Short mmCIF file of C-alpha atoms in Angstrom, two decimals:
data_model
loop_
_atom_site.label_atom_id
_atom_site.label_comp_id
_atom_site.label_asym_id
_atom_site.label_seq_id
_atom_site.Cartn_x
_atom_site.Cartn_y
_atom_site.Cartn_z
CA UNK U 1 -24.92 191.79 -83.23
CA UNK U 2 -25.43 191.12 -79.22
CA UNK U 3 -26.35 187.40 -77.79
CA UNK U 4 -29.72 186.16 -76.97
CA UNK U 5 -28.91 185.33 -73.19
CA UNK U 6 -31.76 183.28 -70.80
CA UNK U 7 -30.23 184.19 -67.32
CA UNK U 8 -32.34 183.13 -63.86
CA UNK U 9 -31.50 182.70 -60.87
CA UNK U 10 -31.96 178.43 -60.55
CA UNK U 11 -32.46 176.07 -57.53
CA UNK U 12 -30.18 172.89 -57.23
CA UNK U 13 -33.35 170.75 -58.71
CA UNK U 14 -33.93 173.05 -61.49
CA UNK U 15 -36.81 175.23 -60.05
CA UNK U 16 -37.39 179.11 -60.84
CA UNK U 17 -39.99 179.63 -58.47
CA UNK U 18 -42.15 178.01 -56.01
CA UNK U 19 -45.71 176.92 -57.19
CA UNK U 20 -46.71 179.93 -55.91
CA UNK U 21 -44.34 182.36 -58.23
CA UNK U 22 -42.75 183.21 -54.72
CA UNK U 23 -38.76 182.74 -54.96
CA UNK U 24 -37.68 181.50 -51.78
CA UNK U 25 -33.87 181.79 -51.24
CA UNK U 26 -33.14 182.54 -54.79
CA UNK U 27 -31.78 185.90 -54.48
CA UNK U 28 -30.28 185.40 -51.49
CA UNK U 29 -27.10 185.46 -52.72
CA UNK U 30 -27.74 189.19 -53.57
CA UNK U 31 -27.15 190.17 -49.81
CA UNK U 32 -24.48 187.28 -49.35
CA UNK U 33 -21.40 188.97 -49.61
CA UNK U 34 -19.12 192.62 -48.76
CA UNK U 35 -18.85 194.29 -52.03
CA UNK U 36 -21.93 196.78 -53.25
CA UNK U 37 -23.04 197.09 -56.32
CA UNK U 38 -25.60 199.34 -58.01
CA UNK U 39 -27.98 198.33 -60.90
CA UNK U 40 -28.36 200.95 -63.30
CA UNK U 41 -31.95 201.27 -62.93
CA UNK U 42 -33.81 203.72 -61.09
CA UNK U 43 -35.61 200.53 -59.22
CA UNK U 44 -35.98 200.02 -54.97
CA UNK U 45 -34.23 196.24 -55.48
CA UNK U 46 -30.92 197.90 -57.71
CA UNK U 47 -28.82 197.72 -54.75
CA UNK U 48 -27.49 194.71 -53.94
CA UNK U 49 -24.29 192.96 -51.87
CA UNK U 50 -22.86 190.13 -53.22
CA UNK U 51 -19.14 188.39 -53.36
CA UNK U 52 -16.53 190.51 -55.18
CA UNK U 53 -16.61 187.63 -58.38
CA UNK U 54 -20.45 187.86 -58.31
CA UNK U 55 -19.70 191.45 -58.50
CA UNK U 56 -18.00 192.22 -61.28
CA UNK U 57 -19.82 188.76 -62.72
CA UNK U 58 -23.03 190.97 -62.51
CA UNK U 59 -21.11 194.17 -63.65
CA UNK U 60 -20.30 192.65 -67.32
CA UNK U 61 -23.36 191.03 -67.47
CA UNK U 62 -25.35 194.17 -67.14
CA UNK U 63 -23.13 196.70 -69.29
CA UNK U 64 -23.46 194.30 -71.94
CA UNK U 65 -26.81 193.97 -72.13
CA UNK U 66 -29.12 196.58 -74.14
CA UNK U 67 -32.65 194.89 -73.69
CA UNK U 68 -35.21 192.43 -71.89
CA UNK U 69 -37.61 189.81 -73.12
CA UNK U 70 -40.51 188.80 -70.71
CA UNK U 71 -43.27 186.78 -70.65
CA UNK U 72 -46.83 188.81 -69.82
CA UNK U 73 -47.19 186.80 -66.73
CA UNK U 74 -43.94 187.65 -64.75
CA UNK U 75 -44.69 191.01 -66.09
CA UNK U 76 -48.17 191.23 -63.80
CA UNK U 77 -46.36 189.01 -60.82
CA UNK U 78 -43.19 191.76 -61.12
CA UNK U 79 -46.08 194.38 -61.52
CA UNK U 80 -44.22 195.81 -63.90
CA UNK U 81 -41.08 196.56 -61.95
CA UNK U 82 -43.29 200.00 -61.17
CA UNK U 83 -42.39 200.96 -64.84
CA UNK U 84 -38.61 200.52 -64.38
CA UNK U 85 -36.77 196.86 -64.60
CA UNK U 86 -33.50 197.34 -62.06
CA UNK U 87 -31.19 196.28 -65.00
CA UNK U 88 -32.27 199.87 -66.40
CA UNK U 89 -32.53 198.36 -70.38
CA UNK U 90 -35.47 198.69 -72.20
CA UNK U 91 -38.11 195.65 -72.24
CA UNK U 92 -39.72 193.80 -74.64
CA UNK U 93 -43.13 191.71 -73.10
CA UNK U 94 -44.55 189.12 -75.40
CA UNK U 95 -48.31 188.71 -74.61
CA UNK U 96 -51.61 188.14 -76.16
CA UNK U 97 -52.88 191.24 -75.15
CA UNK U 98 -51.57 194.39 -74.48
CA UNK U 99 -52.57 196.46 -71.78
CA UNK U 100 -54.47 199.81 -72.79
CA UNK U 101 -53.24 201.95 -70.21
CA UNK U 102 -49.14 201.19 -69.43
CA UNK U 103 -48.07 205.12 -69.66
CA UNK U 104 -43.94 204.12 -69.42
CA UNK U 105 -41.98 204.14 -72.30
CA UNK U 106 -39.50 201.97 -71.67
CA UNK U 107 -41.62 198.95 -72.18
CA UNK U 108 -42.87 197.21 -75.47
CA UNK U 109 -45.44 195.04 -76.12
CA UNK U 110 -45.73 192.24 -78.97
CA UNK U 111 -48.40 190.18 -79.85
CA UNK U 112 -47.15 188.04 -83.10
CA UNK U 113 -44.62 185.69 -81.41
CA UNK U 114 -41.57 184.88 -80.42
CA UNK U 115 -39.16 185.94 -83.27
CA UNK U 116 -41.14 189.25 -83.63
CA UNK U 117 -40.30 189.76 -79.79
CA UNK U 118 -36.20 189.12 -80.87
CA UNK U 119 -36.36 191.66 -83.85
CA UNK U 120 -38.23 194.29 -81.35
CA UNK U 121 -35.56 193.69 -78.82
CA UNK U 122 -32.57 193.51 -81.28
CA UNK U 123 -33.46 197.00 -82.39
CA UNK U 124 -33.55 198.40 -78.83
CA UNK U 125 -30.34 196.74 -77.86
CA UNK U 126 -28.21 197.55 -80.91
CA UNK U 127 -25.21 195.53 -80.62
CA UNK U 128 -25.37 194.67 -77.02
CA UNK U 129 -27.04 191.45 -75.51
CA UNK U 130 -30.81 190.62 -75.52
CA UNK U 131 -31.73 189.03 -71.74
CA UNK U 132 -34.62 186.36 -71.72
CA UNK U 133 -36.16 186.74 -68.12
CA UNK U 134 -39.55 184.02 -68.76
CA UNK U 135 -39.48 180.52 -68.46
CA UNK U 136 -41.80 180.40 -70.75
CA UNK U 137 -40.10 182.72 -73.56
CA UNK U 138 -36.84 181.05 -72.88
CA UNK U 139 -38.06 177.60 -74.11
CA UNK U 140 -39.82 179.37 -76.83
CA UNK U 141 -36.40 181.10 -78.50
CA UNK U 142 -34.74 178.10 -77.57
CA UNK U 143 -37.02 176.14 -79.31
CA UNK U 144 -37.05 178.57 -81.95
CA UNK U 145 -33.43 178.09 -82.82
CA UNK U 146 -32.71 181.89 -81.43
CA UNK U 147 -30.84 181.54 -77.99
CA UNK U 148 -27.55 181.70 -77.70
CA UNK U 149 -26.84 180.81 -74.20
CA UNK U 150 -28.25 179.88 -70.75
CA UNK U 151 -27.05 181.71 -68.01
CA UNK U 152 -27.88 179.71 -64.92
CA UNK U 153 -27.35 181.48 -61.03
CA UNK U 154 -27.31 178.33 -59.69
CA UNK U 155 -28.49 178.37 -55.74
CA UNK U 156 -27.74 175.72 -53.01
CA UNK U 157 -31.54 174.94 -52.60
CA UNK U 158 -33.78 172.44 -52.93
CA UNK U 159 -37.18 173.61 -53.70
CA UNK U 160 -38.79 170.06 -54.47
CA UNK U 161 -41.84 171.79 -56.37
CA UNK U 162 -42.64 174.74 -58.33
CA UNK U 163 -41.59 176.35 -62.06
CA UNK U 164 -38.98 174.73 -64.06
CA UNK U 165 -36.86 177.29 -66.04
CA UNK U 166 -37.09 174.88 -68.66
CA UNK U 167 -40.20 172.46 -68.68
CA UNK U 168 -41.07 170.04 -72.01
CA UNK U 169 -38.75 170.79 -75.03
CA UNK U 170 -39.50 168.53 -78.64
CA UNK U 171 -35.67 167.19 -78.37
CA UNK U 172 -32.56 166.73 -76.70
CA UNK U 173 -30.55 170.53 -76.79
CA UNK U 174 -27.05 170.07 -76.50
CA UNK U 175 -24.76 172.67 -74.71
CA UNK U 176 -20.67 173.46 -74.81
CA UNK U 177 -18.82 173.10 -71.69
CA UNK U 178 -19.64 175.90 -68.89
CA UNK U 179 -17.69 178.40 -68.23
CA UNK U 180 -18.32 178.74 -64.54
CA UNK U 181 -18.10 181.44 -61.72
CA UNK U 182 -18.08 180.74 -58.08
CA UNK U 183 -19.47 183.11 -55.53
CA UNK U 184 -21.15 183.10 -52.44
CA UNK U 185 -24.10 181.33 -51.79
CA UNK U 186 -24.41 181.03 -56.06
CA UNK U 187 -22.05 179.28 -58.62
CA UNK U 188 -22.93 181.35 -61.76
CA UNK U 189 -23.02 178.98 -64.86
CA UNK U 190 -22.82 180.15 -68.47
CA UNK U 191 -23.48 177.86 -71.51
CA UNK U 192 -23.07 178.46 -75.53
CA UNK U 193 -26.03 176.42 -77.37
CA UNK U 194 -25.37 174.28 -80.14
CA UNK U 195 -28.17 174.87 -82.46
CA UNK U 196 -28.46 171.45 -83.77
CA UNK U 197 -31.29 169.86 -81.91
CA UNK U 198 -31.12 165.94 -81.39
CA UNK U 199 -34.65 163.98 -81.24
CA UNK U 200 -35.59 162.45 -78.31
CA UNK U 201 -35.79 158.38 -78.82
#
């Protein structure tokens, strides 16, 4: 059975995005360095240029991975991805509401929570990886006792402001060691989490 991964791209002081959901110099990195790479995906943004580490960093990442969790709202800000996320995996939105008229198949919606939007991924990913791509739904699994490990692209900005990728948690999460990747213009950051939570106090 594949990991449940929350991987974002991450400013210095721990911001996603700006108060605005715009992402500044986040993905900068993605046009940083000599060595192309191709996301799977049939998506405009699936070509990218990064450092030869960030390469083949990206390369496992993304042949390991066999679905997506989102939140609904970066699912309206992405629009969708125009019905194809770049990773090319299938993805799994957890909303209140579904929307009456999404005609691509690659996309499913739950409505019942966050471990019902786990199970519907873990059946579309088989025995690869589940990605967490919210925020929001990150500190929900996490909180839930079902992530595995945070994936941090950590970028040499300071945004001051905006969306946390991880806001108000009931305790103190504890983490192994990082195993760490340095490319250009991003040090990619991977840690295991210990599932014991300690309370805060």
């Amino acid at each position: 059975m594949g990991k449940v991964v929350a991987n974002m791209s991450m400013s210095l002081d721990g911001f996603i995005a700006e108060p605005g959901d715009g992402v500044g110099e986040l993905f900068d990195w993605y046009g940083a360095g000599p060595v192309a790479y191709s996301l799977p995906g049939d998506h405009p943004a699936r070509h990218v240029r990064v450092s030869a580490v960030s390469a083949e960093h990206l390369r496992r990442n993304v042949e390991s991975m066999g679905a997506l969790i989102a939140g609904r709202r970066l699912f309206d800000v992405a629009q969708g991805w125009g019905g194809a996320h770049p990773a090319g995996v299938p993805v799994v939105v957890l909303t209140h509401k579904a929307p009456e008229d999404w005609p691509h198949d690659d996309f499913v919606f739950v409505t019942d929570g966050i471990e019902s939007a786990v199970a519907a991924a873990r059946k579309l990913a088989g025995d690869k990886h589940i990605s967490v791509a919210s925020p929001t739904v990150a500190q929900q699994a996490l909180t839930a006792g079902l992530l595995d490990e945070i994936s941090v692209d950590l970028v040499p900005v300071l945004f001051g402001r905006g969306i946390r990728f991880f806001g108000d948690l009931p305790g103190h999460v504890m983490l192994d060691d990082p195993e760490v990747v340095q490319g250009t213009r991003v040090t990619h950051l991977t840690y295991r989490v210990r599932k014991t939570a300690v309370p805060n106090g």
